[in-house]
Amino acid sequence: MTTFLQELSKKAAERWATVLLGPGLLFVVCVIVANHQGFDHALDLDQLRAYVRAVATDKAHQKPGGLAVAAGVVLVGSAAAGLAAASAGRLVERAWTPTGPRWYVGLLTRLRTRCWDRVDRALTEAVREAGRQVARDRVRGLAPDRTFPAVERLRARRTALSPRRPDRPTRSAQRMEDAAWRVERSYGLNLAEVWPHVWAVADGQVRDDIQILQDNYAAAGRLVAWSAALLGLTAATGWWPAAVLAAALATVALRRGRAAIDTLAVLVGAAVDLYVRDVAERMGVACPEPFTATGAARLQAILRPEPS
């Protein structure tokens, strides 16, 4: 038990340093540099080197007490910035999968639906035009082996928006809804109701993989928060390199967030496929090969009993 607690505290310390202290320390350095350099001397390395030398040769900073105070201020500031970014990151995750207010969710859903419908109509017309072109080629005696880049481009764009007509306000929410829809279509089960049981019987590797994806998704949210903080720093000090860094972080965050939620939706569906039979058997439902709609209905009746 002592060894376990030591390893747990070690991992907690490593996680704290990685998630909070490291990015927070970088942000504190950016704040110091931005306040000194400003807009006019944003990339003036000579002025920055002179400032660093002045700080390093300051007698107050050479004394142990002064060093301890300065290091403490920097560490506390870094931790505070990290905690603020973590909290803001959770808000970003909520914004990626909003549940309210209703008018806001409805507005976003309608906008996504209109965009998808517009691309779908363009794809339908492109497919018709491709069919007409193939028919003309056959009349001319040409082999129908031509490709249609416009059709493939529009189909890829529609799939990127949503594999089916959107009914959720954001892409992330739609991806998880698609996973739930697939489980509903395949087994007649509600994903939200069966998932805790699937999670309970899943092996450690599957749970670790899902946890890693959830951590990656949360990290993407924190990156967006850091990007917003750097934009605020640019507005306050005029140090424009912070805006460049903010744009880079936002781009990376959006890509990582999308990759994490896409893989997570697939892995959740795969976990249900692998373990729904184990859940049913442990709940006392007979499961002949293969897992049938009858077994799914009996499991659903256990998970969601009819009111008496």
CSV table of N, CA and C in Angstrom, one decimal, residues 14 18 41 43 49-50 63-64 66 73 87 122 136 139 143 149 169 205 214 220 238 240 247 255 272 275 292 298-299:
chain,number,residue,atom,x,y,z
A,14,GLU,N,3.7,14.7,-11.3
A,14,GLU,CA,4.1,14.8,-12.7
A,14,GLU,C,2.9,15.4,-13.5
A,18,THR,N,3.0,18.9,-15.5
A,18,THR,CA,2.8,18.9,-16.9
A,18,THR,C,1.6,19.8,-17.3
A,41,HIS,N,9.3,47.2,-29.8
A,41,HIS,CA,10.5,46.4,-29.7
A,41,HIS,C,10.1,45.0,-29.5
A,43,LEU,N,10.5,42.4,-31.4
A,43,LEU,CA,11.6,41.4,-31.7
A,43,LEU,C,13.0,42.0,-31.5
A,49,ARG,N,18.1,41.1,-24.3
A,49,ARG,CA,19.3,40.6,-23.6
A,49,ARG,C,19.8,41.6,-22.6
A,50,ALA,N,19.7,42.8,-22.9
A,50,ALA,CA,20.1,43.8,-21.9
A,50,ALA,C,19.2,43.8,-20.6
A,63,LYS,N,20.9,37.7,-3.8
A,63,LYS,CA,20.8,37.2,-2.4
A,63,LYS,C,19.8,36.1,-2.3
A,64,PRO,N,20.1,35.1,-1.4
A,64,PRO,CA,19.2,33.9,-1.3
A,64,PRO,C,17.7,34.3,-1.0
A,66,GLY,N,16.2,37.1,-1.8
A,66,GLY,CA,15.6,37.7,-3.0
A,66,GLY,C,15.3,36.7,-4.1
A,73,VAL,N,7.3,33.9,-6.4
A,73,VAL,CA,6.3,34.7,-7.2
A,73,VAL,C,6.1,34.1,-8.5
A,87,SER,N,-9.6,25.6,-15.7
A,87,SER,CA,-11.0,26.0,-15.5
A,87,SER,C,-11.6,26.5,-16.8
A,122,ALA,N,-25.7,20.6,-53.4
A,122,ALA,CA,-24.7,20.7,-54.4
A,122,ALA,C,-24.1,19.3,-54.8
A,136,ARG,N,-23.5,10.5,-71.8
A,136,ARG,CA,-23.0,11.0,-73.1
A,136,ARG,C,-21.7,10.3,-73.6
A,139,VAL,N,-22.8,7.1,-75.2
A,139,VAL,CA,-23.4,7.3,-76.5
A,139,VAL,C,-22.3,7.5,-77.5
A,143,ALA,N,-15.2,4.6,-73.0
A,143,ALA,CA,-15.3,3.8,-71.8
A,143,ALA,C,-15.6,4.8,-70.6
A,149,PRO,N,-13.8,14.8,-59.8
A,149,PRO,CA,-13.3,15.4,-58.6
A,149,PRO,C,-14.3,16.3,-57.8
A,169,PRO,N,-25.7,20.7,-32.1
A,169,PRO,CA,-25.3,22.1,-32.4
A,169,PRO,C,-23.8,22.2,-32.8
A,205,GLN,N,-7.0,-2.2,-20.8
A,205,GLN,CA,-6.4,-1.5,-21.9
A,205,GLN,C,-7.5,-0.6,-22.6
A,214,GLN,N,-9.9,11.0,-23.7
A,214,GLN,CA,-10.6,12.1,-22.9
A,214,GLN,C,-9.6,13.1,-22.4
A,220,ALA,N,-6.9,19.7,-25.4
A,220,ALA,CA,-7.2,20.6,-26.5
A,220,ALA,C,-8.0,21.8,-26.0
A,238,GLY,N,0.4,45.0,-26.5
A,238,GLY,CA,0.8,45.2,-27.9
A,238,GLY,C,1.9,44.3,-28.4
A,240,TRP,N,2.9,41.7,-30.3
A,240,TRP,CA,2.2,40.9,-31.3
A,240,TRP,C,2.7,39.5,-31.4
A,247,ALA,N,-2.5,32.1,-32.4
A,247,ALA,CA,-3.1,31.5,-33.6
A,247,ALA,C,-2.6,30.0,-33.8
A,255,ARG,N,-7.4,20.9,-34.1
A,255,ARG,CA,-7.1,19.7,-34.8
A,255,ARG,C,-7.0,18.5,-33.8
A,272,VAL,N,-18.8,-1.0,-27.0
A,272,VAL,CA,-20.2,-1.5,-26.8
A,272,VAL,C,-20.2,-2.8,-27.6
A,275,TYR,N,-18.3,-5.6,-25.6
A,275,TYR,CA,-18.7,-5.9,-24.2
A,275,TYR,C,-20.2,-5.9,-23.9
A,292,THR,N,-28.6,-11.1,-30.2
A,292,THR,CA,-29.8,-10.8,-31.0
A,292,THR,C,-30.6,-9.6,-30.5
A,298,ARG,N,-34.3,-7.5,-23.9
A,298,ARG,CA,-34.3,-8.0,-22.5
A,298,ARG,C,-33.4,-7.1,-21.6
A,299,LEU,N,-32.2,-6.9,-22.2
A,299,LEU,CA,-31.2,-6.0,-21.5
A,299,LEU,C,-31.8,-4.6,-21.3
